[in-house]
mmCIF file with all atom_site columns, C-alpha atoms in Angstrom:
data_model
loop_
_atom_site.group_PDB
_atom_site.id
_atom_site.type_symbol
_atom_site.label_atom_id
_atom_site.label_alt_id
_atom_site.label_comp_id
_atom_site.label_asym_id
_atom_site.label_entity_id
_atom_site.label_seq_id
_atom_site.pdbx_PDB_ins_code
_atom_site.Cartn_x
_atom_site.Cartn_y
_atom_site.Cartn_z
_atom_site.occupancy
_atom_site.B_iso_or_equiv
_atom_site.pdbx_formal_charge
_atom_site.auth_seq_id
_atom_site.auth_comp_id
_atom_site.auth_asym_id
_atom_site.auth_atom_id
_atom_site.pdbx_PDB_model_num
ATOM 1   C CA . MET K 1 1   ? 12.372 26.355 -236.080 1.00 95.00 ? 1   MET K CA 1
ATOM 2   C CA . GLU K 1 2   ? 13.538 22.743 -235.926 1.00 96.00 ? 2   GLU K CA 1
ATOM 3   C CA . GLU K 1 3   ? 17.116 23.852 -236.661 1.00 97.00 ? 3   GLU K CA 1
ATOM 4   C CA . PHE K 1 4   ? 16.926 26.327 -233.751 1.00 98.00 ? 4   PHE K CA 1
ATOM 5   C CA . LEU K 1 5   ? 15.612 23.632 -231.411 1.00 98.00 ? 5   LEU K CA 1
ATOM 6   C CA . VAL K 1 6   ? 18.339 21.170 -232.411 1.00 97.00 ? 6   VAL K CA 1
ATOM 7   C CA . LEU K 1 7   ? 21.045 23.829 -231.978 1.00 97.00 ? 7   LEU K CA 1
ATOM 8   C CA . SER K 1 8   ? 19.558 24.888 -228.622 1.00 98.00 ? 8   SER K CA 1
ATOM 9   C CA . SER K 1 9   ? 19.369 21.270 -227.506 1.00 97.00 ? 9   SER K CA 1
ATOM 10  C CA . HIS K 1 10  ? 23.041 20.816 -228.349 1.00 96.00 ? 10  HIS K CA 1
ATOM 11  C CA . LEU K 1 11  ? 23.936 23.909 -226.310 1.00 97.00 ? 11  LEU K CA 1
ATOM 12  C CA . THR K 1 12  ? 21.611 23.493 -223.305 1.00 97.00 ? 12  THR K CA 1
ATOM 13  C CA . GLY K 1 13  ? 21.485 19.740 -222.778 1.00 96.00 ? 13  GLY K CA 1
ATOM 14  C CA . PHE K 1 14  ? 17.663 19.712 -222.966 1.00 97.00 ? 14  PHE K CA 1
ATOM 15  C CA . SER K 1 15  ? 16.006 17.749 -225.773 1.00 97.00 ? 15  SER K CA 1
ATOM 16  C CA . PRO K 1 16  ? 14.163 19.573 -228.575 1.00 98.00 ? 16  PRO K CA 1
ATOM 17  C CA . ASP K 1 17  ? 10.881 18.229 -227.149 1.00 97.00 ? 17  ASP K CA 1
ATOM 18  C CA . GLU K 1 18  ? 11.705 19.619 -223.704 1.00 96.00 ? 18  GLU K CA 1
ATOM 19  C CA . LEU K 1 19  ? 12.543 22.987 -225.275 1.00 97.00 ? 19  LEU K CA 1
ATOM 20  C CA . ARG K 1 20  ? 9.172  23.016 -227.075 1.00 96.00 ? 20  ARG K CA 1
ATOM 21  C CA . GLU K 1 21  ? 7.186  22.494 -223.848 1.00 94.00 ? 21  GLU K CA 1
ATOM 22  C CA . ASP K 1 22  ? 6.811  26.133 -222.802 1.00 91.00 ? 22  ASP K CA 1
ATOM 23  C CA . GLY K 1 23  ? 6.234  27.418 -226.318 1.00 96.00 ? 23  GLY K CA 1
ATOM 24  C CA . LEU K 1 24  ? 9.093  29.926 -226.040 1.00 97.00 ? 24  LEU K CA 1
ATOM 25  C CA . ALA K 1 25  ? 11.221 28.818 -228.981 1.00 97.00 ? 25  ALA K CA 1
ATOM 26  C CA . SER K 1 26  ? 9.764  31.207 -231.561 1.00 97.00 ? 26  SER K CA 1
ATOM 27  C CA . GLU K 1 27  ? 10.032 34.157 -229.173 1.00 98.00 ? 27  GLU K CA 1
ATOM 28  C CA . LEU K 1 28  ? 13.644 33.321 -228.301 1.00 98.00 ? 28  LEU K CA 1
ATOM 29  C CA . LEU K 1 29  ? 14.607 32.772 -231.933 1.00 98.00 ? 29  LEU K CA 1
ATOM 30  C CA . ALA K 1 30  ? 13.111 36.173 -232.785 1.00 98.00 ? 30  ALA K CA 1
ATOM 31  C CA . VAL K 1 31  ? 15.314 37.770 -230.104 1.00 97.00 ? 31  VAL K CA 1
ATOM 32  C CA . VAL K 1 32  ? 18.440 36.099 -231.480 1.00 97.00 ? 32  VAL K CA 1
ATOM 33  C CA . LEU K 1 33  ? 17.668 37.171 -235.039 1.00 97.00 ? 33  LEU K CA 1
ATOM 34  C CA . GLU K 1 34  ? 16.872 40.719 -233.945 1.00 96.00 ? 34  GLU K CA 1
ATOM 35  C CA . GLN K 1 35  ? 20.005 41.039 -231.829 1.00 95.00 ? 35  GLN K CA 1
ATOM 36  C CA . VAL K 1 36  ? 22.634 39.436 -234.070 1.00 95.00 ? 36  VAL K CA 1
ATOM 37  C CA . GLY K 1 37  ? 21.024 39.056 -237.478 1.00 95.00 ? 37  GLY K CA 1
ATOM 38  C CA . ALA K 1 38  ? 20.142 36.061 -239.593 1.00 97.00 ? 38  ALA K CA 1
ATOM 39  C CA . GLU K 1 39  ? 23.594 35.672 -241.144 1.00 97.00 ? 39  GLU K CA 1
ATOM 40  C CA . THR K 1 40  ? 25.443 35.409 -237.811 1.00 94.00 ? 40  THR K CA 1
ATOM 41  C CA . TYR K 1 41  ? 22.795 33.031 -236.482 1.00 96.00 ? 41  TYR K CA 1
ATOM 42  C CA . ARG K 1 42  ? 23.108 30.842 -239.610 1.00 97.00 ? 42  ARG K CA 1
ATOM 43  C CA . ARG K 1 43  ? 26.883 30.676 -239.122 1.00 96.00 ? 43  ARG K CA 1
ATOM 44  C CA . LEU K 1 44  ? 26.391 29.372 -235.580 1.00 96.00 ? 44  LEU K CA 1
ATOM 45  C CA . ALA K 1 45  ? 23.694 26.914 -236.655 1.00 96.00 ? 45  ALA K CA 1
ATOM 46  C CA . ALA K 1 46  ? 26.033 25.553 -239.340 1.00 95.00 ? 46  ALA K CA 1
ATOM 47  C CA . ALA K 1 47  ? 28.965 25.137 -236.937 1.00 93.00 ? 47  ALA K CA 1
ATOM 48  C CA . PRO K 1 48  ? 27.839 25.069 -233.273 1.00 84.00 ? 48  PRO K CA 1
ATOM 49  C CA . ASP K 1 49  ? 31.258 23.817 -232.151 1.00 88.00 ? 49  ASP K CA 1
ATOM 50  C CA . ALA K 1 50  ? 33.169 26.572 -233.970 1.00 86.00 ? 50  ALA K CA 1
ATOM 51  C CA . ARG K 1 51  ? 35.957 28.282 -232.069 1.00 91.00 ? 51  ARG K CA 1
ATOM 52  C CA . ASP K 1 52  ? 35.384 31.670 -233.712 1.00 92.00 ? 52  ASP K CA 1
ATOM 53  C CA . GLU K 1 53  ? 35.176 34.237 -230.898 1.00 94.00 ? 53  GLU K CA 1
ATOM 54  C CA . GLU K 1 54  ? 31.993 35.823 -232.245 1.00 93.00 ? 54  GLU K CA 1
ATOM 55  C CA . LEU K 1 55  ? 30.246 32.456 -232.537 1.00 95.00 ? 55  LEU K CA 1
ATOM 56  C CA . VAL K 1 56  ? 31.405 31.342 -229.097 1.00 96.00 ? 56  VAL K CA 1
ATOM 57  C CA . SER K 1 57  ? 29.938 34.555 -227.638 1.00 95.00 ? 57  SER K CA 1
ATOM 58  C CA . LEU K 1 58  ? 26.684 33.941 -229.490 1.00 96.00 ? 58  LEU K CA 1
ATOM 59  C CA . ALA K 1 59  ? 26.524 30.323 -228.285 1.00 97.00 ? 59  ALA K CA 1
ATOM 60  C CA . GLU K 1 60  ? 27.049 31.521 -224.697 1.00 97.00 ? 60  GLU K CA 1
ATOM 61  C CA . ALA K 1 61  ? 24.358 34.182 -225.177 1.00 97.00 ? 61  ALA K CA 1
ATOM 62  C CA . LEU K 1 62  ? 21.941 31.570 -226.504 1.00 97.00 ? 62  LEU K CA 1
ATOM 63  C CA . ILE K 1 63  ? 22.583 29.338 -223.489 1.00 98.00 ? 63  ILE K CA 1
ATOM 64  C CA . HIS K 1 64  ? 22.049 32.343 -221.214 1.00 98.00 ? 64  HIS K CA 1
ATOM 65  C CA . LEU K 1 65  ? 18.833 33.185 -223.066 1.00 98.00 ? 65  LEU K CA 1
ATOM 66  C CA . TRP K 1 66  ? 17.333 29.732 -222.608 1.00 98.00 ? 66  TRP K CA 1
ATOM 67  C CA . TYR K 1 67  ? 18.425 29.345 -218.978 1.00 98.00 ? 67  TYR K CA 1
ATOM 68  C CA . THR K 1 68  ? 17.392 32.799 -217.734 1.00 97.00 ? 68  THR K CA 1
ATOM 69  C CA . GLY K 1 69  ? 14.822 34.143 -220.193 1.00 97.00 ? 69  GLY K CA 1
ATOM 70  C CA . SER K 1 70  ? 16.994 37.213 -220.692 1.00 97.00 ? 70  SER K CA 1
ATOM 71  C CA . TRP K 1 71  ? 19.365 38.395 -223.397 1.00 97.00 ? 71  TRP K CA 1
ATOM 72  C CA . PRO K 1 72  ? 22.811 39.067 -221.885 1.00 96.00 ? 72  PRO K CA 1
ATOM 73  C CA . GLY K 1 73  ? 23.811 41.716 -224.408 1.00 93.00 ? 73  GLY K CA 1
ATOM 74  C CA . LEU K 1 74  ? 26.691 41.321 -226.826 1.00 91.00 ? 74  LEU K CA 1
ATOM 75  C CA . ALA K 1 75  ? 29.141 43.794 -228.276 1.00 84.00 ? 75  ALA K CA 1
ATOM 76  C CA . GLY K 1 76  ? 27.243 45.713 -230.921 1.00 76.00 ? 76  GLY K CA 1
ATOM 77  C CA . SER K 1 77  ? 23.841 44.236 -230.068 1.00 74.00 ? 77  SER K CA 1
ATOM 78  C CA . GLY K 1 78  ? 22.648 46.429 -227.220 1.00 79.00 ? 78  GLY K CA 1
ATOM 79  C CA . GLY K 1 79  ? 22.485 45.782 -223.518 1.00 92.00 ? 79  GLY K CA 1
ATOM 80  C CA . PRO K 1 80  ? 20.906 43.011 -221.494 1.00 96.00 ? 80  PRO K CA 1
ATOM 81  C CA . PHE K 1 81  ? 17.132 42.717 -221.101 1.00 96.00 ? 81  PHE K CA 1
ATOM 82  C CA . VAL K 1 82  ? 14.464 40.272 -219.935 1.00 96.00 ? 82  VAL K CA 1
ATOM 83  C CA . VAL K 1 83  ? 12.662 38.941 -222.996 1.00 97.00 ? 83  VAL K CA 1
ATOM 84  C CA . SER K 1 84  ? 9.191  38.648 -221.442 1.00 96.00 ? 84  SER K CA 1
ATOM 85  C CA . PRO K 1 85  ? 7.463  37.498 -218.269 1.00 94.00 ? 85  PRO K CA 1
ATOM 86  C CA . GLN K 1 86  ? 6.759  34.165 -220.003 1.00 95.00 ? 86  GLN K CA 1
ATOM 87  C CA . ALA K 1 87  ? 10.428 33.721 -220.932 1.00 96.00 ? 87  ALA K CA 1
ATOM 88  C CA . TYR K 1 88  ? 11.446 34.431 -217.313 1.00 95.00 ? 88  TYR K CA 1
ATOM 89  C CA . ALA K 1 89  ? 8.892  31.958 -215.930 1.00 94.00 ? 89  ALA K CA 1
ATOM 90  C CA . GLY K 1 90  ? 9.801  29.305 -218.511 1.00 95.00 ? 90  GLY K CA 1
ATOM 91  C CA . ALA K 1 91  ? 13.575 29.681 -218.182 1.00 96.00 ? 91  ALA K CA 1
ATOM 92  C CA . LEU K 1 92  ? 15.439 26.389 -218.025 1.00 97.00 ? 92  LEU K CA 1
ATOM 93  C CA . VAL K 1 93  ? 17.099 27.262 -214.732 1.00 95.00 ? 93  VAL K CA 1
ATOM 94  C CA . TRP K 1 94  ? 13.810 26.576 -212.930 1.00 92.00 ? 94  TRP K CA 1
ATOM 95  C CA . ARG K 1 95  ? 13.539 23.104 -214.462 1.00 91.00 ? 95  ARG K CA 1
ATOM 96  C CA . ALA K 1 96  ? 17.198 22.435 -213.726 1.00 93.00 ? 96  ALA K CA 1
ATOM 97  C CA . ILE K 1 97  ? 16.692 23.095 -210.005 1.00 89.00 ? 97  ILE K CA 1
ATOM 98  C CA . GLY K 1 98  ? 13.242 21.516 -209.858 1.00 86.00 ? 98  GLY K CA 1
ATOM 99  C CA . GLY K 1 99  ? 11.522 24.717 -208.819 1.00 85.00 ? 99  GLY K CA 1
ATOM 100 C CA . ARG K 1 100 ? 9.403  27.580 -210.067 1.00 85.00 ? 100 ARG K CA 1
ATOM 101 C CA . ALA K 1 101 ? 10.374 31.138 -210.847 1.00 87.00 ? 101 ALA K CA 1
ATOM 102 C CA . PRO K 1 102 ? 9.892  33.408 -207.826 1.00 84.00 ? 102 PRO K CA 1
ATOM 103 C CA . GLY K 1 103 ? 6.779  35.512 -208.093 1.00 79.00 ? 103 GLY K CA 1
ATOM 104 C CA . THR K 1 104 ? 5.182  33.461 -210.862 1.00 80.00 ? 104 THR K CA 1
ATOM 105 C CA . SER K 1 105 ? 2.961  31.042 -208.978 1.00 72.00 ? 105 SER K CA 1
ATOM 106 C CA . ALA K 1 106 ? 1.602  31.003 -205.483 1.00 67.00 ? 106 ALA K CA 1
ATOM 107 C CA . PRO K 1 107 ? 1.977  27.787 -203.519 1.00 65.00 ? 107 PRO K CA 1
ATOM 108 C CA . GLY K 1 108 ? -1.612 28.142 -202.248 1.00 64.00 ? 108 GLY K CA 1
ATOM 109 C CA . PHE K 1 109 ? -3.275 29.292 -199.063 1.00 68.00 ? 109 PHE K CA 1
ATOM 110 C CA . GLY K 1 110 ? -2.078 27.365 -196.037 1.00 69.00 ? 110 GLY K CA 1
ATOM 111 C CA . SER K 1 111 ? 0.752  25.641 -197.866 1.00 65.00 ? 111 SER K CA 1
ATOM 112 C CA . TRP K 1 112 ? 3.031  26.716 -195.056 1.00 65.00 ? 112 TRP K CA 1
ATOM 113 C CA . ALA K 1 113 ? 1.179  24.282 -192.785 1.00 73.00 ? 113 ALA K CA 1
ATOM 114 C CA . GLU K 1 114 ? 2.301  21.270 -194.831 1.00 71.00 ? 114 GLU K CA 1
ATOM 115 C CA . PRO K 1 115 ? 5.838  19.888 -194.643 1.00 71.00 ? 115 PRO K CA 1
ATOM 116 C CA . ALA K 1 116 ? 7.979  20.709 -197.656 1.00 64.00 ? 116 ALA K CA 1
ATOM 117 C CA . GLU K 1 117 ? 8.810  17.936 -200.065 1.00 64.00 ? 117 GLU K CA 1
ATOM 118 C CA . VAL K 1 118 ? 12.363 16.883 -199.423 1.00 57.00 ? 118 VAL K CA 1
ATOM 119 C CA . GLY K 1 119 ? 14.739 16.742 -202.383 1.00 55.00 ? 119 GLY K CA 1
ATOM 120 C CA . VAL K 1 120 ? 17.327 14.086 -203.049 1.00 53.00 ? 120 VAL K CA 1
ATOM 121 C CA . ASP K 1 121 ? 19.937 16.139 -201.237 1.00 53.00 ? 121 ASP K CA 1
ATOM 122 C CA . GLY K 1 122 ? 17.740 16.528 -198.133 1.00 52.00 ? 122 GLY K CA 1
ATOM 123 C CA . THR K 1 123 ? 16.697 20.106 -198.856 1.00 53.00 ? 123 THR K CA 1
ATOM 124 C CA . GLY K 1 124 ? 13.265 21.477 -199.680 1.00 52.00 ? 124 GLY K CA 1
ATOM 125 C CA . TRP K 1 125 ? 14.267 22.166 -203.304 1.00 51.00 ? 125 TRP K CA 1
ATOM 126 C CA . GLY K 1 126 ? 12.087 19.323 -204.544 1.00 47.00 ? 126 GLY K CA 1
ATOM 127 C CA . ARG K 1 127 ? 8.951  21.347 -203.961 1.00 43.00 ? 127 ARG K CA 1
#
């Protein structure tokens, strides 16, 4: 698991500790192993900066998996799919934009009556 977190950290820009926070690592690793097999995964883990087309595609798929909670589909590995509701809600894209996944948490009754928190860029994205 630690190897997967270090590789994922290298690819996503989030630290291994940040990737552990939502408890999704084992579920996402299981998807990778199921979709591409242990041997292909081990090749990527051994050489994450490899220029081999297959490994580059896998690295991109792994980034996609962490950021969206969905498997993008690769040649020979089936089509795209959402891993789970938890993977969708815990996807890194929501942390990257400072928000929450739509439909996963209600802001609370009457929240519309309060002014939105203003982000650094002057928008309401900070909420």
